[in-house]
Amino acid sequence: MKPALTAPEVRPIAQNSREEILRAAAACFMERGYSASSIDDVARRLGATKGRIYHHYPSKADLFFDVYRMGMDLNFSAVGDVYHSDLGPYDKFFGMCRAHVMMMIEEQAFQRTVWEGVNLHLNSATTPDQRVVLERLLKMRAEYDQLFRTVMEACKADGSLNYKNQSIAVSTLFAAMGGPVFWYKPRQGETATQLENIVDQVVRFAMRGLGASERTAA
Amino acid sequence: MKPALTAPEVRPIAQNSREEILRAAAACFMERGYSASSIDDVARRLGATKGRIYHHYPSKADLFFDVYRMGMDLNFSAVGDVYHSDLGPYDKFFGMCRAHVMMMIEEQAFQRTVWEGVNLHLNSATTPDQRVVLERLLKMRAEYDQLFRTVMEACKADGSLNYKNQSIAVSTLFAAMGGPVFWYKPRQGETATQLENIVDQVVRFAMRGLGASERTAA
DNA sequence: TGATGAACATACTACCGGGTATGATGTCAA
DNA sequence: TTGACATCATACCCGGTAGTATGTTCATCA
């Protein structure tokens, strides 16, 4: 917030503490869902107490929002490079999907929280300013979708993809790619190659589903 | 439970009352999720009070279980006919998927509850006998998956489908087909044809994703 | 016609969990 | 050294919610 001319070593510590809280919260939200997770649960996982959490976040909802935001930031940073590259439409789209699915697996906890935030709109009892934050997050999600929509349309235009309704195609695409968030269970001593194998098959399913030809989808 | 030789007109009334409760509960669980929904919420939606619900169900968890079971029963009855038909593997599988997706849309509330029960394993504080019920429900879900697995393998054997890992394929298939449970919003004055159009596109995505040839997938 | 039980409503309790108020500890700056 | 502030822990409040105990209505039946 402030110009941060103050001690350049204090802030990182606080940032680390916040990120620890975020990860613990994401883990709890993944296991039992948002409303079934108590602040004490998150604190217990940290070996701490409520005080620590409420020092950094004014409310449980705000903590949730920050987990959500963190998840979306991860998504944008994962997909951004490929999106801003000068690849052709299909290769770009393919790379974005790969990055997306990989992120679903690597940051499963955060992505699960994002998921819960999206479809469980979190209508319930939020203060007006929390409502502002929430809508900004949903807008963030919409912008992320838009990245894929844009490239998808380019692919449809050049014939590398083939589908009818854009909205249905995008929704089904994200549903398929988001699957690992729920069914993937990290396995002991899993190699990077094995992970990429999973990602490949999910992306392959998605590409073929959108009408990519057999050769390009493989 | 009992031989039901008692008045044949009393039971149906109770059954209707129970089903009303089930639908109200499913609607609440869809909107706010299980743990965020209170018994009073469900009762309020019915224009009733707790008393009615606790007269039919011993606890909130048992109510959830029955909603889950209802959703799974709907699935089995929707897919059962096609599954037990004498169609060839691909046509049978195609029909099962169509029936499944249609059920996801028609009984969105129940299916959403099933979804929450599956991936949010409901580990938390249940009594031992509730635990038995829960595992029976999860077994029910596994059997349902198995219906699709079996026919899928037959399709792979005769070359009408083509995928690598069975588990990944099934998981991604259900993820894609389950999408409408979350993103579909019933529209005013929607015709049966429009609904089938949605189902067609989702199923088409799924079939092509599993490696069906272009002609058969269409 | 009175008794019995189903099918609820009403009123209440116990407890959990979000949030707050305050205290304890360390750190840095002047 | 001291005062200010960040970073937590402790102790407490209180509203909501699952669950219970009891009352009420009504239909059925002996």
Short mmCIF file of C-alpha atoms (C1' of nucleotides) in Angstrom, two decimals:
data_model
loop_
_atom_site.label_atom_id
_atom_site.label_comp_id
_atom_site.label_asym_id
_atom_site.label_seq_id
_atom_site.Cartn_x
_atom_site.Cartn_y
_atom_site.Cartn_z
CA MET A 1 0.00 0.00 0.00
CA LYS A 2 2.43 2.61 1.29
CA PRO A 3 5.46 3.56 -0.84
CA ALA A 4 7.27 0.82 1.07
CA LEU A 5 10.31 2.94 1.79
CA THR A 6 10.29 1.34 5.20
CA ALA A 7 12.51 -1.57 6.05
CA PRO A 8 12.71 -3.69 2.88
CA GLU A 9 13.01 -6.88 4.93
CA VAL A 10 9.87 -6.65 6.99
CA ARG A 11 7.37 -6.75 4.16
CA PRO A 12 8.55 -10.05 2.66
CA ILE A 13 8.16 -11.69 6.05
CA ALA A 14 4.60 -10.54 6.28
CA GLN A 15 4.04 -11.64 2.70
CA ASN A 16 5.34 -15.10 3.52
CA SER A 17 3.07 -15.27 6.52
CA ARG A 18 0.11 -14.31 4.38
CA GLU A 19 1.00 -16.86 1.75
CA GLU A 20 1.27 -19.56 4.40
CA ILE A 21 -2.21 -18.65 5.52
CA LEU A 22 -3.42 -18.72 1.94
CA ARG A 23 -2.08 -22.21 1.35
CA ALA A 24 -3.51 -23.51 4.58
CA ALA A 25 -6.87 -21.98 3.78
CA ALA A 26 -6.85 -23.40 0.28
CA ALA A 27 -6.08 -26.85 1.66
CA CYS A 28 -8.97 -26.63 4.13
CA PHE A 29 -11.39 -25.30 1.53
CA MET A 30 -10.41 -28.15 -0.77
CA GLU A 31 -11.09 -30.80 1.84
CA ARG A 32 -14.33 -29.62 3.38
CA GLY A 33 -15.43 -26.70 1.26
CA TYR A 34 -15.58 -23.07 2.26
CA SER A 35 -18.47 -22.87 4.68
CA ALA A 36 -17.65 -26.17 6.33
CA SER A 37 -14.13 -24.94 7.09
CA SER A 38 -13.74 -22.86 10.21
CA ILE A 39 -11.13 -20.22 10.82
CA ASP A 40 -9.90 -22.38 13.65
CA ASP A 41 -9.40 -25.24 11.20
CA VAL A 42 -7.14 -23.08 9.07
CA ALA A 43 -5.28 -21.83 12.14
CA ARG A 44 -4.85 -25.35 13.50
CA ARG A 45 -3.33 -26.45 10.22
CA LEU A 46 -0.81 -23.64 10.64
CA GLY A 47 -0.09 -24.51 14.24
CA ALA A 48 -1.40 -21.09 15.13
CA THR A 49 -4.58 -19.43 16.35
CA LYS A 50 -7.26 -17.16 14.98
CA GLY A 51 -5.29 -14.09 15.97
CA ARG A 52 -2.78 -14.61 13.23
CA ILE A 53 -5.41 -14.91 10.53
CA TYR A 54 -7.54 -12.01 11.69
CA HIS A 55 -4.43 -9.87 11.86
CA HIS A 56 -4.03 -10.25 8.09
CA TYR A 57 -7.64 -10.60 7.00
CA PRO A 58 -10.66 -8.71 8.30
CA SER A 59 -13.07 -11.59 7.74
CA LYS A 60 -13.40 -15.16 6.57
CA ALA A 61 -14.93 -14.00 3.29
CA ASP A 62 -11.95 -11.75 2.60
CA LEU A 63 -9.64 -14.67 3.19
CA PHE A 64 -11.64 -16.67 0.69
CA PHE A 65 -11.46 -13.85 -1.80
CA ASP A 66 -7.69 -13.71 -1.53
CA VAL A 67 -7.41 -17.44 -2.09
CA TYR A 68 -9.60 -16.99 -5.13
CA ARG A 69 -7.49 -14.10 -6.38
CA MET A 70 -4.31 -16.08 -5.83
CA GLY A 71 -5.71 -18.93 -7.89
CA MET A 72 -6.66 -16.62 -10.72
CA ASP A 73 -3.25 -14.92 -10.62
CA LEU A 74 -1.66 -18.34 -10.99
CA ASN A 75 -3.86 -19.04 -13.98
CA PHE A 76 -3.08 -15.77 -15.71
CA SER A 77 0.65 -16.13 -15.17
CA ALA A 78 0.57 -19.71 -16.42
CA VAL A 79 -1.34 -18.94 -19.59
CA GLY A 80 -0.07 -15.41 -20.20
CA ASP A 81 3.24 -16.28 -21.84
CA VAL A 82 1.71 -18.53 -24.45
CA TYR A 83 -1.16 -16.14 -25.03
CA HIS A 84 1.17 -13.22 -25.76
CA SER A 85 3.45 -15.29 -27.95
CA ASP A 86 3.37 -15.04 -31.75
CA LEU A 87 2.27 -18.61 -32.30
CA GLY A 88 -0.48 -19.47 -34.74
CA PRO A 89 -4.03 -19.74 -33.37
CA TYR A 90 -4.10 -23.49 -32.95
CA ASP A 91 -0.65 -23.86 -31.42
CA LYS A 92 -1.38 -20.97 -29.12
CA PHE A 93 -4.69 -22.45 -28.04
CA PHE A 94 -3.13 -25.85 -27.56
CA GLY A 95 -0.38 -24.37 -25.40
CA MET A 96 -2.86 -22.39 -23.33
CA CYS A 97 -4.89 -25.50 -22.64
CA ARG A 98 -1.81 -27.43 -21.65
CA ALA A 99 -0.72 -24.68 -19.28
CA HIS A 100 -4.22 -24.48 -17.85
CA VAL A 101 -4.57 -28.18 -17.15
CA MET A 102 -1.08 -28.33 -15.68
CA MET A 103 -2.01 -25.53 -13.32
CA MET A 104 -5.21 -27.36 -12.31
CA ILE A 105 -3.02 -30.23 -11.15
CA GLU A 106 -0.15 -28.30 -9.63
CA GLU A 107 -2.28 -25.90 -7.64
CA GLN A 108 -5.25 -28.14 -7.05
CA ALA A 109 -6.22 -26.56 -3.74
CA PHE A 110 -6.39 -23.02 -5.07
CA GLN A 111 -8.20 -24.08 -8.22
CA ARG A 112 -10.79 -25.93 -6.23
CA THR A 113 -11.48 -22.78 -4.28
CA VAL A 114 -11.78 -20.82 -7.51
CA TRP A 115 -14.27 -23.40 -8.70
CA GLU A 116 -16.36 -23.11 -5.59
CA GLY A 117 -16.31 -19.35 -5.90
CA VAL A 118 -17.48 -19.46 -9.49
CA ASN A 119 -20.49 -21.72 -9.40
CA LEU A 120 -21.44 -21.21 -5.78
CA HIS A 121 -21.77 -17.52 -6.44
CA LEU A 122 -21.27 -16.61 -2.84
CA ASN A 123 -24.47 -14.56 -2.85
CA SER A 124 -24.83 -14.89 0.85
CA ALA A 125 -24.51 -12.16 3.43
CA THR A 126 -21.59 -10.11 2.25
CA THR A 127 -21.05 -6.47 3.03
CA PRO A 128 -21.34 -4.01 0.14
CA ASP A 129 -17.60 -3.52 -0.18
CA GLN A 130 -17.05 -7.27 -0.14
CA ARG A 131 -19.58 -7.39 -2.93
CA VAL A 132 -17.36 -5.05 -4.94
CA VAL A 133 -14.37 -7.30 -4.42
CA LEU A 134 -16.39 -10.34 -5.40
CA GLU A 135 -17.58 -8.81 -8.64
CA ARG A 136 -14.05 -7.80 -9.50
CA LEU A 137 -12.99 -11.41 -9.02
CA LEU A 138 -15.83 -12.71 -11.17
CA LYS A 139 -14.82 -10.17 -13.80
CA MET A 140 -11.29 -11.54 -13.52
CA ARG A 141 -12.65 -14.98 -14.23
CA ALA A 142 -14.62 -13.68 -17.20
CA GLU A 143 -11.49 -12.07 -18.63
CA TYR A 144 -9.65 -15.34 -18.26
CA ASP A 145 -12.40 -17.11 -20.16
CA GLN A 146 -12.18 -14.41 -22.80
CA LEU A 147 -8.56 -15.27 -23.48
CA PHE A 148 -9.63 -18.73 -24.52
CA ARG A 149 -12.72 -17.53 -26.37
CA THR A 150 -10.69 -15.19 -28.54
CA VAL A 151 -8.14 -17.76 -29.60
CA MET A 152 -10.84 -20.38 -30.04
CA GLU A 153 -12.69 -18.21 -32.50
CA ALA A 154 -9.49 -17.66 -34.44
CA CYS A 155 -9.05 -21.42 -34.59
CA LYS A 156 -12.59 -21.87 -35.82
CA ALA A 157 -12.00 -19.21 -38.45
CA ASP A 158 -8.91 -20.90 -39.85
CA GLY A 159 -10.54 -24.33 -39.68
CA SER A 160 -8.28 -25.88 -37.08
CA LEU A 161 -11.24 -26.20 -34.72
CA ASN A 162 -14.85 -27.00 -35.48
CA TYR A 163 -17.80 -26.59 -33.15
CA LYS A 164 -21.29 -25.09 -33.22
CA ASN A 165 -22.18 -22.93 -30.24
CA GLN A 166 -19.34 -20.91 -28.74
CA SER A 167 -20.72 -20.70 -25.20
CA ILE A 168 -21.47 -24.39 -24.95
CA ALA A 169 -18.08 -25.25 -26.39
CA VAL A 170 -16.21 -23.04 -23.92
CA SER A 171 -18.20 -24.28 -20.95
CA THR A 172 -17.69 -27.90 -21.88
CA LEU A 173 -14.03 -27.24 -22.56
CA PHE A 174 -13.44 -25.79 -19.11
CA ALA A 175 -15.49 -28.52 -17.52
CA ALA A 176 -13.32 -31.19 -19.13
CA MET A 177 -10.06 -29.39 -18.42
CA GLY A 178 -11.12 -28.66 -14.88
CA GLY A 179 -11.78 -32.30 -14.18
CA PRO A 180 -8.36 -33.04 -12.69
CA VAL A 181 -9.06 -30.48 -10.00
CA PHE A 182 -11.44 -33.04 -8.58
CA TRP A 183 -10.33 -36.51 -9.60
CA TYR A 184 -6.56 -36.13 -9.62
CA LYS A 185 -4.87 -37.50 -6.52
CA PRO A 186 -1.13 -36.75 -6.19
CA ARG A 187 0.80 -39.97 -6.22
CA GLN A 188 3.94 -40.79 -4.29
CA GLY A 189 7.12 -40.34 -6.30
CA GLU A 190 5.36 -39.15 -9.41
CA THR A 191 7.65 -37.98 -12.18
CA ALA A 192 7.19 -34.89 -14.32
CA THR A 193 6.76 -37.17 -17.31
CA GLN A 194 3.84 -38.95 -15.70
CA LEU A 195 2.20 -35.64 -14.93
CA GLU A 196 2.62 -34.49 -18.51
CA ASN A 197 1.11 -37.75 -19.64
CA ILE A 198 -2.04 -36.98 -17.70
CA VAL A 199 -2.14 -33.43 -18.99
CA ASP A 200 -1.64 -34.67 -22.54
CA GLN A 201 -4.58 -37.02 -22.40
CA VAL A 202 -6.91 -34.45 -20.90
CA VAL A 203 -5.88 -31.84 -23.45
CA ARG A 204 -6.16 -34.38 -26.23
CA PHE A 205 -9.70 -35.10 -25.14
CA ALA A 206 -10.47 -31.39 -25.12
CA MET A 207 -8.93 -30.71 -28.53
CA ARG A 208 -10.70 -33.57 -30.21
CA GLY A 209 -13.88 -32.57 -28.46
CA LEU A 210 -13.63 -29.16 -30.08
CA GLY A 211 -13.19 -30.75 -33.47
CA ALA A 212 -9.45 -30.69 -33.96
CA SER A 213 -8.32 -33.14 -36.59
CA GLU A 214 -6.75 -36.37 -35.35
CA ARG A 215 -3.24 -35.45 -36.42
CA THR A 216 -3.17 -32.02 -34.84
CA ALA A 217 -4.90 -33.16 -31.65
CA ALA A 218 -2.29 -35.82 -31.04
CA MET B 1 -40.17 -51.17 5.75
CA LYS B 2 -43.21 -53.06 7.11
CA PRO B 3 -45.20 -55.33 4.77
CA ALA B 4 -47.33 -52.24 4.06
CA LEU B 5 -50.60 -54.11 4.45
CA THR B 6 -51.87 -51.02 6.20
CA ALA B 7 -54.01 -48.46 4.46
CA PRO B 8 -52.72 -48.19 0.90
CA GLU B 9 -53.64 -44.53 0.73
CA VAL B 10 -51.72 -43.22 3.69
CA ARG B 11 -48.26 -44.21 2.51
CA PRO B 12 -48.36 -42.32 -0.79
CA ILE B 13 -49.18 -39.13 1.07
CA ALA B 14 -46.16 -39.56 3.26
CA GLN B 15 -44.09 -40.40 0.20
CA ASN B 16 -45.21 -37.22 -1.50
CA SER B 17 -44.35 -35.23 1.57
CA ARG B 18 -40.92 -36.78 1.64
CA GLU B 19 -40.37 -36.08 -2.02
CA GLU B 20 -41.36 -32.45 -1.52
CA ILE B 21 -38.79 -32.22 1.20
CA LEU B 22 -36.21 -33.84 -1.06
CA ARG B 23 -36.80 -31.35 -3.84
CA ALA B 24 -36.66 -28.40 -1.50
CA ALA B 25 -33.46 -29.70 0.04
CA ALA B 26 -31.91 -30.30 -3.37
CA ALA B 27 -32.77 -26.75 -4.40
CA CYS B 28 -31.16 -25.32 -1.27
CA PHE B 29 -28.07 -27.48 -1.59
CA MET B 30 -27.70 -26.36 -5.18
CA GLU B 31 -27.85 -22.68 -4.29
CA ARG B 32 -25.67 -22.49 -1.21
CA GLY B 33 -24.13 -25.91 -0.88
CA TYR B 34 -24.80 -28.48 1.81
CA SER B 35 -23.19 -27.05 4.91
CA ALA B 36 -24.25 -23.51 4.13
CA SER B 37 -27.87 -24.60 3.94
CA SER B 38 -29.74 -24.80 7.20
CA ILE B 39 -32.65 -27.05 7.97
CA ASP B 40 -34.67 -23.90 8.49
CA ASP B 41 -33.81 -22.81 4.96
CA VAL B 42 -35.25 -26.01 3.57
CA ALA B 43 -38.30 -25.72 5.77
CA ARG B 44 -38.85 -22.09 4.82
CA ARG B 45 -38.78 -23.03 1.15
CA LEU B 46 -41.55 -25.51 1.90
CA GLY B 47 -43.56 -22.99 3.86
CA ALA B 48 -43.13 -25.29 6.82
CA THR B 49 -40.95 -25.68 9.88
CA LYS B 50 -38.23 -27.97 11.14
CA GLY B 51 -40.76 -30.28 12.68
CA ARG B 52 -41.84 -31.59 9.33
CA ILE B 53 -38.31 -32.40 8.22
CA TYR B 54 -37.19 -33.98 11.45
CA HIS B 55 -40.33 -36.05 11.44
CA HIS B 56 -39.11 -37.77 8.26
CA TYR B 57 -35.35 -37.59 8.68
CA PRO B 58 -33.35 -38.13 11.84
CA SER B 59 -30.60 -35.69 10.90
CA LYS B 60 -29.43 -33.24 8.28
CA ALA B 61 -26.84 -35.71 7.02
CA ASP B 62 -29.52 -38.35 6.47
CA LEU B 63 -31.52 -35.85 4.47
CA PHE B 64 -28.47 -35.19 2.34
CA PHE B 65 -27.96 -38.89 1.83
CA ASP B 66 -31.50 -39.33 0.61
CA VAL B 67 -31.13 -36.49 -1.86
CA TYR B 68 -27.96 -38.16 -3.06
CA ARG B 69 -29.69 -41.51 -3.37
CA MET B 70 -32.60 -39.93 -5.23
CA GLY B 71 -30.18 -38.38 -7.71
CA MET B 72 -28.45 -41.68 -8.29
CA ASP B 73 -31.77 -43.48 -8.72
CA LEU B 74 -32.70 -40.96 -11.37
CA ASN B 75 -29.43 -41.62 -13.14
CA PHE B 76 -29.83 -45.38 -13.09
CA SER B 77 -33.39 -45.24 -14.33
CA ALA B 78 -32.43 -42.82 -17.10
CA VAL B 79 -29.52 -44.89 -18.36
CA GLY B 80 -30.84 -48.34 -17.52
CA ASP B 81 -33.10 -48.81 -20.52
CA VAL B 82 -30.41 -48.07 -23.07
CA TYR B 83 -27.85 -50.07 -21.15
CA HIS B 84 -30.02 -53.19 -21.13
CA SER B 85 -30.97 -52.82 -24.77
CA ASP B 86 -29.43 -54.95 -27.48
CA LEU B 87 -27.81 -52.08 -29.31
CA GLY B 88 -24.24 -52.30 -30.51
CA PRO B 89 -21.51 -50.94 -28.21
CA TYR B 90 -21.19 -47.54 -29.81
CA ASP B 91 -24.90 -46.83 -30.18
CA LYS B 92 -25.47 -48.04 -26.65
CA PHE B 93 -22.73 -45.84 -25.28
CA PHE B 94 -23.95 -42.89 -27.28
CA GLY B 95 -27.47 -43.35 -25.95
CA MET B 96 -26.25 -43.69 -22.38
CA CYS B 97 -24.33 -40.45 -22.65
CA ARG B 98 -27.31 -38.66 -24.10
CA ALA B 99 -29.55 -39.91 -21.32
CA HIS B 100 -26.96 -38.95 -18.74
CA VAL B 101 -26.48 -35.39 -19.96
CA MET B 102 -30.22 -34.92 -20.30
CA MET B 103 -30.63 -36.01 -16.71
CA MET B 104 -27.93 -33.55 -15.62
CA ILE B 105 -30.04 -30.76 -17.06
CA GLU B 106 -33.47 -31.96 -16.06
CA GLU B 107 -32.60 -32.75 -12.47
CA GLN B 108 -29.88 -30.20 -11.99
CA ALA B 109 -30.49 -29.73 -8.29
CA PHE B 110 -30.22 -33.40 -7.42
CA GLN B 111 -27.19 -33.89 -9.62
CA ARG B 112 -25.43 -30.99 -8.03
CA THR B 113 -25.93 -32.59 -4.65
CA VAL B 114 -24.59 -35.86 -5.98
CA TRP B 115 -21.56 -34.00 -7.24
CA GLU B 116 -20.95 -32.39 -3.88
CA GLY B 117 -21.28 -35.75 -2.20
CA VAL B 118 -18.77 -37.36 -4.52
CA ASN B 119 -15.80 -35.04 -4.43
CA LEU B 120 -16.44 -33.50 -1.05
CA HIS B 121 -16.28 -36.94 0.47
CA LEU B 122 -18.28 -35.96 3.49
CA ASN B 123 -15.62 -37.38 5.78
CA SER B 124 -16.63 -35.13 8.57
CA ALA B 125 -18.26 -36.12 11.81
CA THR B 126 -20.74 -38.76 10.84
CA THR B 127 -21.97 -41.51 13.09
CA PRO B 128 -20.83 -45.06 12.28
CA ASP B 129 -24.17 -46.08 10.80
CA GLN B 130 -24.26 -42.95 8.67
CA ARG B 131 -20.83 -43.97 7.49
CA VAL B 132 -22.30 -47.26 6.29
CA VAL B 133 -24.98 -45.44 4.34
CA LEU B 134 -22.40 -43.12 2.83
CA GLU B 135 -20.20 -45.94 1.62
CA ARG B 136 -23.19 -47.66 0.09
CA LEU B 137 -23.94 -44.48 -1.81
CA LEU B 138 -20.37 -44.14 -3.01
CA LYS B 139 -20.52 -47.78 -4.11
CA MET B 140 -23.69 -46.89 -6.00
CA ARG B 141 -21.78 -44.17 -7.79
CA ALA B 142 -18.97 -46.58 -8.58
CA GLU B 143 -21.44 -49.04 -10.08
CA TYR B 144 -22.89 -46.29 -12.21
CA ASP B 145 -19.42 -45.44 -13.49
CA GLN B 146 -18.89 -49.10 -14.20
CA LEU B 147 -21.83 -49.16 -16.60
CA PHE B 148 -20.05 -46.62 -18.75
CA ARG B 149 -16.64 -48.24 -18.31
CA THR B 150 -17.88 -51.57 -19.57
CA VAL B 151 -19.50 -50.23 -22.69
CA MET B 152 -16.55 -47.91 -23.31
CA GLU B 153 -14.16 -50.81 -23.35
CA ALA B 154 -16.35 -52.64 -25.81
CA CYS B 155 -16.27 -49.57 -28.04
CA LYS B 156 -12.53 -49.41 -27.79
CA ALA B 157 -12.32 -53.08 -28.66
CA ASP B 158 -14.37 -52.72 -31.84
CA GLY B 159 -12.55 -49.53 -32.82
CA SER B 160 -15.48 -47.13 -32.51
CA LEU B 161 -13.69 -45.30 -29.71
CA ASN B 162 -10.00 -44.58 -29.27
CA TYR B 163 -8.29 -43.39 -26.11
CA LYS B 164 -5.27 -44.32 -24.03
CA ASN B 165 -5.88 -44.54 -20.30
CA GLN B 166 -9.28 -45.81 -19.25
CA SER B 167 -9.45 -44.03 -15.90
CA ILE B 168 -8.45 -40.67 -17.30
CA ALA B 169 -10.87 -41.07 -20.17
CA VAL B 170 -13.80 -41.90 -17.91
CA SER B 171 -13.02 -39.11 -15.48
CA THR B 172 -12.71 -36.54 -18.24
CA LEU B 173 -15.85 -37.87 -19.88
CA PHE B 174 -17.91 -37.40 -16.74
CA ALA B 175 -16.36 -34.03 -16.11
CA ALA B 176 -17.39 -32.84 -19.57
CA MET B 177 -20.85 -34.38 -19.40
CA GLY B 178 -21.38 -33.07 -15.90
CA GLY B 179 -20.61 -29.52 -16.97
CA PRO B 180 -24.26 -28.53 -17.57
CA VAL B 181 -24.98 -29.26 -13.93
CA PHE B 182 -23.09 -26.06 -13.20
CA TRP B 183 -23.29 -23.77 -16.21
CA TYR B 184 -26.76 -24.55 -17.51
CA LYS B 185 -29.39 -21.98 -16.53
CA PRO B 186 -32.99 -22.90 -17.38
CA ARG B 187 -34.39 -20.39 -19.81
CA GLN B 188 -37.93 -19.05 -19.98
CA GLY B 189 -40.06 -20.85 -22.54
CA GLU B 190 -37.35 -23.26 -23.58
CA THR B 191 -38.48 -25.93 -26.01
CA ALA B 192 -37.57 -29.60 -25.87
CA THR B 193 -35.74 -29.14 -29.15
CA GLN B 194 -33.51 -26.46 -27.69
CA LEU B 195 -32.70 -28.69 -24.76
CA GLU B 196 -31.79 -31.54 -27.07
CA ASN B 197 -29.61 -29.18 -29.02
CA ILE B 198 -27.58 -28.47 -25.89
CA VAL B 199 -27.38 -32.14 -25.03
CA ASP B 200 -26.29 -32.96 -28.56
CA GLN B 201 -23.42 -30.55 -28.50
CA VAL B 202 -22.16 -31.70 -25.12
CA VAL B 203 -22.39 -35.35 -26.13
CA ARG B 204 -20.76 -34.58 -29.44
CA PHE B 205 -17.88 -32.98 -27.58
CA ALA B 206 -17.60 -36.05 -25.37
CA MET B 207 -17.73 -38.55 -28.23
CA ARG B 208 -15.12 -36.78 -30.27
CA GLY B 209 -13.02 -36.37 -27.15
CA LEU B 210 -13.03 -40.12 -26.75
CA GLY B 211 -11.88 -40.56 -30.33
CA ALA B 212 -15.13 -41.29 -32.16
CA SER B 213 -14.83 -40.69 -35.86
CA GLU B 214 -16.37 -37.50 -37.20
CA ARG B 215 -19.26 -39.21 -38.92
CA THR B 216 -20.32 -41.34 -35.98
CA ALA B 217 -19.89 -38.55 -33.46
CA ALA B 218 -22.24 -36.28 -35.37
"C1'" DT C 1 -67.07 -41.91 20.49
"C1'" DG C 2 -63.02 -42.24 22.44
"C1'" DA C 3 -58.39 -43.87 21.67
"C1'" DT C 4 -54.39 -44.13 18.96
"C1'" DG C 5 -50.90 -42.64 16.10
"C1'" DA C 6 -49.31 -40.04 11.99
"C1'" DA C 7 -47.96 -35.53 10.64
"C1'" DC C 8 -46.77 -31.72 11.59
"C1'" DA C 9 -45.90 -26.80 14.52
"C1'" DT C 10 -43.92 -24.45 18.61
"C1'" DA C 11 -40.63 -23.61 21.99
"C1'" DC C 12 -36.52 -24.56 23.85
"C1'" DT C 13 -31.51 -26.04 24.66
"C1'" DA C 14 -26.58 -26.62 23.70
"C1'" DC C 15 -22.94 -25.62 21.12
"C1'" DC C 16 -20.16 -24.20 17.48
"C1'" DG C 17 -17.97 -20.65 14.98
"C1'" DG C 18 -17.26 -15.75 13.30
"C1'" DG C 19 -15.75 -11.79 15.13
"C1'" DT C 20 -13.63 -8.58 18.83
"C1'" DA C 21 -11.00 -6.74 22.66
"C1'" DT C 22 -6.97 -7.04 24.84
"C1'" DG C 23 -2.53 -8.74 26.22
"C1'" DA C 24 2.29 -10.53 25.20
"C1'" DT C 25 6.52 -10.47 22.51
"C1'" DG C 26 9.86 -8.88 19.45
"C1'" DT C 27 11.91 -5.37 16.39
"C1'" DC C 28 13.51 -1.09 14.88
"C1'" DA C 29 14.28 3.77 15.07
"C1'" DA C 30 15.60 7.92 17.33
"C1'" DT D 1 16.46 3.31 26.72
"C1'" DT D 2 12.20 3.89 25.27
"C1'" DG D 3 8.40 4.34 22.60
"C1'" DA D 4 5.98 2.95 18.61
"C1'" DC D 5 4.46 -0.50 15.76
"C1'" DA D 6 3.96 -5.14 13.70
"C1'" DT D 7 2.73 -9.75 14.76
"C1'" DC D 8 0.69 -12.75 16.84
"C1'" DA D 9 -1.92 -15.39 21.25
"C1'" DT D 10 -5.69 -15.44 24.77
"C1'" DA D 11 -10.09 -14.76 26.38
"C1'" DC D 12 -14.42 -13.51 25.57
"C1'" DC D 13 -19.07 -12.34 23.30
"C1'" DC D 14 -23.04 -13.56 20.65
"C1'" DG D 15 -25.76 -14.95 16.80
"C1'" DG D 16 -27.08 -18.88 14.24
"C1'" DT D 17 -28.04 -23.73 13.81
"C1'" DA D 18 -28.59 -28.79 14.67
"C1'" DG D 19 -31.22 -31.29 17.47
"C1'" DT D 20 -35.02 -32.22 21.15
"C1'" DA D 21 -39.17 -32.11 23.85
"C1'" DT D 22 -43.68 -31.18 23.74
"C1'" DG D 23 -48.10 -29.51 22.07
"C1'" DT D 24 -51.77 -29.67 18.39
"C1'" DT D 25 -54.61 -31.25 14.67
"C1'" DC D 26 -56.77 -34.74 12.17
"C1'" DA D 27 -57.81 -39.18 10.28
"C1'" DT D 28 -58.64 -43.87 11.18
"C1'" DC D 29 -60.51 -47.61 13.73
"C1'" DA D 30 -62.11 -50.55 17.43
#
